Amino acid sequence: MRFTPELLSQLEQNNELKKSYASQGSFGQNRLIALPVILGFFAAFGAYEFYDLSKADPDYKTYVIICALVVVACLVAVVFMQKSAKKGVMENLDDVKVCIAKKIAGNDSTEVYYSIYTVGSKRHDTEFIESVAYKIFNADLVENNPKLRAKINDLFKPNLEGMNATPVLLPVEFTFGEEVYKKEFKFASIDGQMKANIVENEDRFIVLSFNNRGVIPLRSLQ
C-alpha cells in the first residue's frame, strides 16, 4: 500500500485511531514527571543500601521504611501525572498530526532507526521529505557551508543507542526553511504487513505526533 497524501489526511481525521495511541503519545507531555522518576530511583537505591546496613544495625530499618514510602509516593505521583497528561491529549485530538517520515540510518538487527519528519504544512509531502533525505545522504556533495555540513554529518552518525528520545530540529537553512526533525524510532512493535508497506514505500513510514513530544510510528493500518 502506498502512503499517499490522501491516506495520511484520512488517518489524521480518524480520532479513534488517535485515541488508541493516546497512552503512548502522552509520555513526555509533562516534563515534570522526570522529578518523581529520578527521586524514586534514588529512594529505591537508598532502600537497597539501608536494607543491607540494617542486617548489622536494626536502626537502619527506619531509613528503609522511609525510602520505601518515598518510592511508593513517587509511583503514585507518576501515575497521576501520566493520567493527567493522557486526559490533556484526549481533549486535544485535533492537534495530533499524522506525518510521513523517512528512515535515514539504522540497525536492522535492533530495528532502531534515525528518521526525519515534519509536522508543518509539508507533513504529507513525500517529495519534500525525500528531498531533505537526499540532502542528508549527500551532504558532503550538496552542502557548501562546512559548519552546516559537519553538523548534519554529526547528527546522523551511526551511534544508535536508543537514547535519543527527544526530537531534534535540523537546521532550517538545510531543510528549505521548513522545520524538520530527527528522531530515533524502534520498529519492533510494527506488524509484518506494515513493515512490508514501509519497504514498498522506499523506507517511508507514518508517525503520529502528539505536540511533537510523543512521536509514535503507526504500527498497523488494520
One Martini backbone bead per residue (centre of mass of N, CA, C, O) as a GRO file, in nm:
protein
  222
    1MET     BB    1   0.095   0.037   0.023
    2ARG     BB    2   0.046   0.366  -0.029
    3PHE     BB    3   0.159   0.681   0.110
    4THR     BB    4  -0.064   0.905   0.078
    5PRO     BB    5  -0.207   1.206   0.130
    6GLU     BB    6  -0.491   1.087   0.158
    7LEU     BB    7  -0.429   0.884   0.379
    8LEU     BB    8  -0.313   1.083   0.588
    9SER     BB    9  -0.569   1.254   0.609
   10GLN     BB   10  -0.755   1.031   0.710
   11LEU     BB   11  -0.594   0.962   0.966
   12GLU     BB   12  -0.608   1.255   1.090
   13GLN     BB   13  -0.940   1.218   1.117
   14ASN     BB   14  -0.889   0.967   1.317
   15ASN     BB   15  -0.974   0.950   1.647
   16GLU     BB   16  -0.960   0.648   1.713
   17LEU     BB   17  -0.667   0.615   1.646
   18LYS     BB   18  -0.555   0.825   1.845
   19LYS     BB   19  -0.664   0.692   2.104
   20SER     BB   20  -0.485   0.425   2.074
   21TYR     BB   21  -0.214   0.634   2.121
   22ALA     BB   22  -0.239   0.815   2.381
   23SER     BB   23  -0.059   0.684   2.593
   24GLN     BB   24   0.205   0.716   2.436
   25GLY     BB   25   0.170   1.025   2.363
   26SER     BB   26   0.182   1.127   2.673
   27PHE     BB   27   0.465   1.087   2.678
   28GLY     BB   28   0.634   1.390   2.767
   29GLN     BB   29   0.426   1.620   2.823
   30ASN     BB   30   0.529   1.602   3.128
   31ARG     BB   31   0.836   1.700   3.247
   32LEU     BB   32   0.793   1.667   3.565
   33ILE     BB   33   0.806   1.350   3.577
   34ALA     BB   34   1.115   1.332   3.633
   35LEU     BB   35   1.121   1.384   3.937
   36PRO     BB   36   0.988   1.120   4.056
   37VAL     BB   37   1.173   0.928   3.904
   38ILE     BB   38   1.442   1.015   4.030
   39LEU     BB   39   1.362   0.997   4.326
   40GLY     BB   40   1.278   0.696   4.317
   41PHE     BB   41   1.553   0.586   4.241
   42PHE     BB   42   1.710   0.685   4.494
   43ALA     BB   43   1.523   0.551   4.700
   44ALA     BB   44   1.571   0.261   4.606
   45PHE     BB   45   1.873   0.265   4.655
   46GLY     BB   46   1.855   0.336   4.957
   47ALA     BB   47   1.694   0.088   5.046
   48TYR     BB   48   1.908  -0.116   4.968
   49GLU     BB   49   2.138  -0.008   5.147
   50PHE     BB   50   1.986  -0.006   5.424
   51TYR     BB   51   1.919  -0.304   5.427
   52ASP     BB   52   2.208  -0.398   5.449
   53LEU     BB   53   2.268  -0.241   5.717
   54SER     BB   54   2.030  -0.369   5.894
   55LYS     BB   55   2.170  -0.644   5.949
   56ALA     BB   56   2.368  -0.498   6.164
   57ASP     BB   57   2.154  -0.242   6.202
   58PRO     BB   58   1.826  -0.189   6.296
   59ASP     BB   59   1.807   0.128   6.269
   60TYR     BB   60   1.791   0.124   5.943
   61LYS     BB   61   1.488   0.048   5.900
   62THR     BB   62   1.372   0.331   5.896
   63TYR     BB   63   1.505   0.411   5.622
   64VAL     BB   64   1.371   0.195   5.456
   65ILE     BB   65   1.081   0.292   5.498
   66ILE     BB   66   1.114   0.576   5.389
   67CYS     BB   67   1.207   0.496   5.105
   68ALA     BB   68   0.958   0.327   5.035
   69LEU     BB   69   0.755   0.561   5.059
   70VAL     BB   70   0.881   0.734   4.838
   71VAL     BB   71   0.840   0.535   4.609
   72VAL     BB   72   0.533   0.525   4.627
   73ALA     BB   73   0.483   0.828   4.589
   74CYS     BB   74   0.614   0.841   4.307
   75LEU     BB   75   0.428   0.642   4.166
   76VAL     BB   76   0.169   0.801   4.214
   77ALA     BB   77   0.261   1.060   4.071
   78VAL     BB   78   0.305   0.934   3.792
   79VAL     BB   79   0.019   0.833   3.747
   80PHE     BB   80  -0.124   1.112   3.769
   81MET     BB   81   0.042   1.262   3.554
   82GLN     BB   82  -0.024   1.066   3.321
   83LYS     BB   83  -0.331   1.095   3.336
   84SER     BB   84  -0.332   1.399   3.276
   85ALA     BB   85  -0.189   1.384   3.002
   86LYS     BB   86  -0.399   1.206   2.861
   87LYS     BB   87  -0.635   1.397   2.893
   88GLY     BB   88  -0.511   1.623   2.723
   89VAL     BB   89  -0.496   1.459   2.463
   90MET     BB   90  -0.802   1.381   2.440
   91GLU     BB   91  -0.885   1.699   2.422
   92ASN     BB   92  -0.654   1.724   2.156
   93LEU     BB   93  -0.680   1.553   1.878
   94ASP     BB   94  -0.658   1.779   1.655
   95ASP     BB   95  -0.336   1.818   1.719
   96VAL     BB   96  -0.282   1.558   1.586
   97LYS     BB   97  -0.031   1.436   1.376
   98VAL     BB   98   0.013   1.313   1.044
   99CYS     BB   99   0.320   1.169   0.918
  100ILE     BB  100   0.583   1.162   0.712
  101ALA     BB  101   0.857   0.935   0.707
  102LYS     BB  102   1.228   0.876   0.715
  103LYS     BB  103   1.475   0.670   0.669
  104ILE     BB  104   1.836   0.692   0.720
  105ALA     BB  105   1.933   0.517   0.975
  106GLY     BB  106   2.045   0.180   1.097
  107ASN     BB  107   1.933  -0.127   1.273
  108ASP     BB  108   1.815  -0.436   1.181
  109SER     BB  109   1.846  -0.595   1.448
  110THR     BB  110   1.706  -0.367   1.647
  111GLU     BB  111   1.513  -0.165   1.498
  112VAL     BB  112   1.680   0.113   1.476
  113TYR     BB  113   1.602   0.460   1.366
  114TYR     BB  114   1.688   0.717   1.183
  115SER     BB  115   1.466   0.998   1.138
  116ILE     BB  116   1.232   1.195   0.940
  117TYR     BB  117   1.022   1.494   0.997
  118THR     BB  118   0.710   1.684   0.969
  119VAL     BB  119   0.448   1.914   1.114
  120GLY     BB  120   0.380   2.073   0.883
  121SER     BB  121   0.254   2.141   0.568
  122LYS     BB  122   0.462   1.886   0.469
  123ARG     BB  123   0.369   1.610   0.619
  124HIS     BB  124   0.248   1.476   0.324
  125ASP     BB  125   0.526   1.522   0.163
  126THR     BB  126   0.723   1.316  -0.012
  127GLU     BB  127   0.914   1.498  -0.178
  128PHE     BB  128   1.023   1.659   0.056
  129ILE     BB  129   1.145   1.430   0.234
  130GLU     BB  130   1.331   1.332   0.003
  131SER     BB  131   1.497   1.594  -0.032
  132VAL     BB  132   1.618   1.587   0.252
  133ALA     BB  133   1.742   1.307   0.238
  134TYR     BB  134   1.932   1.367   0.005
  135LYS     BB  135   2.100   1.581   0.155
  136ILE     BB  136   2.199   1.392   0.375
  137PHE     BB  137   2.334   1.171   0.194
  138ASN     BB  138   2.481   1.444   0.027
  139ALA     BB  139   2.629   1.665   0.201
  140ASP     BB  140   2.925   1.666   0.077
  141LEU     BB  141   2.805   1.774  -0.211
  142VAL     BB  142   2.555   2.000  -0.148
  143GLU     BB  143   2.713   2.137   0.095
  144ASN     BB  144   2.896   2.442   0.142
  145ASN     BB  145   2.869   2.450   0.445
  146PRO     BB  146   3.083   2.323   0.674
  147LYS     BB  147   2.921   2.346   0.941
  148LEU     BB  148   2.659   2.221   0.839
  149ARG     BB  149   2.778   1.958   0.737
  150ALA     BB  150   2.891   1.865   1.012
  151LYS     BB  151   2.622   1.862   1.165
  152ILE     BB  152   2.477   1.651   0.995
  153ASN     BB  153   2.685   1.423   1.026
  154ASP     BB  154   2.660   1.416   1.337
  155LEU     BB  155   2.351   1.353   1.363
  156PHE     BB  156   2.408   1.075   1.161
  157LYS     BB  157   2.555   0.899   1.331
  158PRO     BB  158   2.627   0.547   1.397
  159ASN     BB  159   2.493   0.570   1.739
  160LEU     BB  160   2.274   0.371   1.824
  161GLU     BB  161   2.105   0.368   2.171
  162GLY     BB  162   1.809   0.472   2.253
  163MET     BB  163   1.848   0.797   2.367
  164ASN     BB  164   1.681   0.962   2.136
  165ALA     BB  165   1.378   1.079   2.234
  166THR     BB  166   1.418   1.363   2.132
  167PRO     BB  167   1.352   1.580   1.912
  168VAL     BB  168   1.552   1.714   1.639
  169LEU     BB  169   1.636   2.007   1.498
  170LEU     BB  170   1.703   2.104   1.201
  171PRO     BB  171   1.846   2.308   1.000
  172VAL     BB  172   1.658   2.527   0.813
  173GLU     BB  173   1.878   2.589   0.590
  174PHE     BB  174   1.869   2.274   0.504
  175THR     BB  175   1.521   2.255   0.495
  176PHE     BB  176   1.388   2.491   0.323
  177GLY     BB  177   1.259   2.640   0.596
  178GLU     BB  178   1.178   2.385   0.739
  179GLU     BB  179   1.062   2.185   1.002
  180VAL     BB  180   1.291   1.930   1.080
  181TYR     BB  181   1.309   1.604   1.225
  182LYS     BB  182   1.496   1.404   1.449
  183LYS     BB  183   1.453   1.043   1.517
  184GLU     BB  184   1.415   0.770   1.710
  185PHE     BB  185   1.305   0.441   1.600
  186LYS     BB  186   1.104   0.163   1.685
  187PHE     BB  187   1.003  -0.148   1.499
  188ALA     BB  188   0.914  -0.397   1.676
  189SER     BB  189   0.583  -0.322   1.686
  190ILE     BB  190   0.561  -0.364   1.394
  191ASP     BB  191   0.399  -0.507   1.160
  192GLY     BB  192   0.454  -0.698   0.884
  193GLN     BB  193   0.282  -0.537   0.678
  194MET     BB  194   0.401  -0.259   0.742
  195LYS     BB  195   0.691  -0.330   0.668
  196ALA     BB  196   0.622  -0.386   0.373
  197ASN     BB  197   0.519  -0.100   0.317
  198ILE     BB  198   0.787   0.044   0.374
  199VAL     BB  199   0.938  -0.085   0.144
  200GLU     BB  200   0.744   0.012  -0.082
  201ASN     BB  201   0.807   0.325   0.037
  202GLU     BB  202   1.113   0.367   0.068
  203ASP     BB  203   1.133   0.407   0.397
  204ARG     BB  204   0.854   0.496   0.454
  205PHE     BB  205   0.648   0.637   0.719
  206ILE     BB  206   0.419   0.657   0.997
  207VAL     BB  207   0.330   0.931   1.215
  208LEU     BB  208   0.249   1.040   1.545
  209SER     BB  209   0.194   1.377   1.673
  210PHE     BB  210   0.224   1.487   2.014
  211ASN     BB  211   0.342   1.789   2.021
  212ASN     BB  212   0.633   1.674   1.951
  213ARG     BB  213   0.691   1.452   2.188
  214GLY     BB  214   0.497   1.230   2.101
  215VAL     BB  215   0.641   0.998   1.866
  216ILE     BB  216   0.466   0.756   1.659
  217PRO     BB  217   0.454   0.471   1.503
  218LEU     BB  218   0.269   0.307   1.288
  219ARG     BB  219   0.179  -0.030   1.325
  220SER     BB  220  -0.108  -0.017   1.169
  221LEU     BB  221  -0.396  -0.041   0.929
  222GLN     BB  222  -0.619  -0.216   1.100
   0.00000   0.00000   0.00000
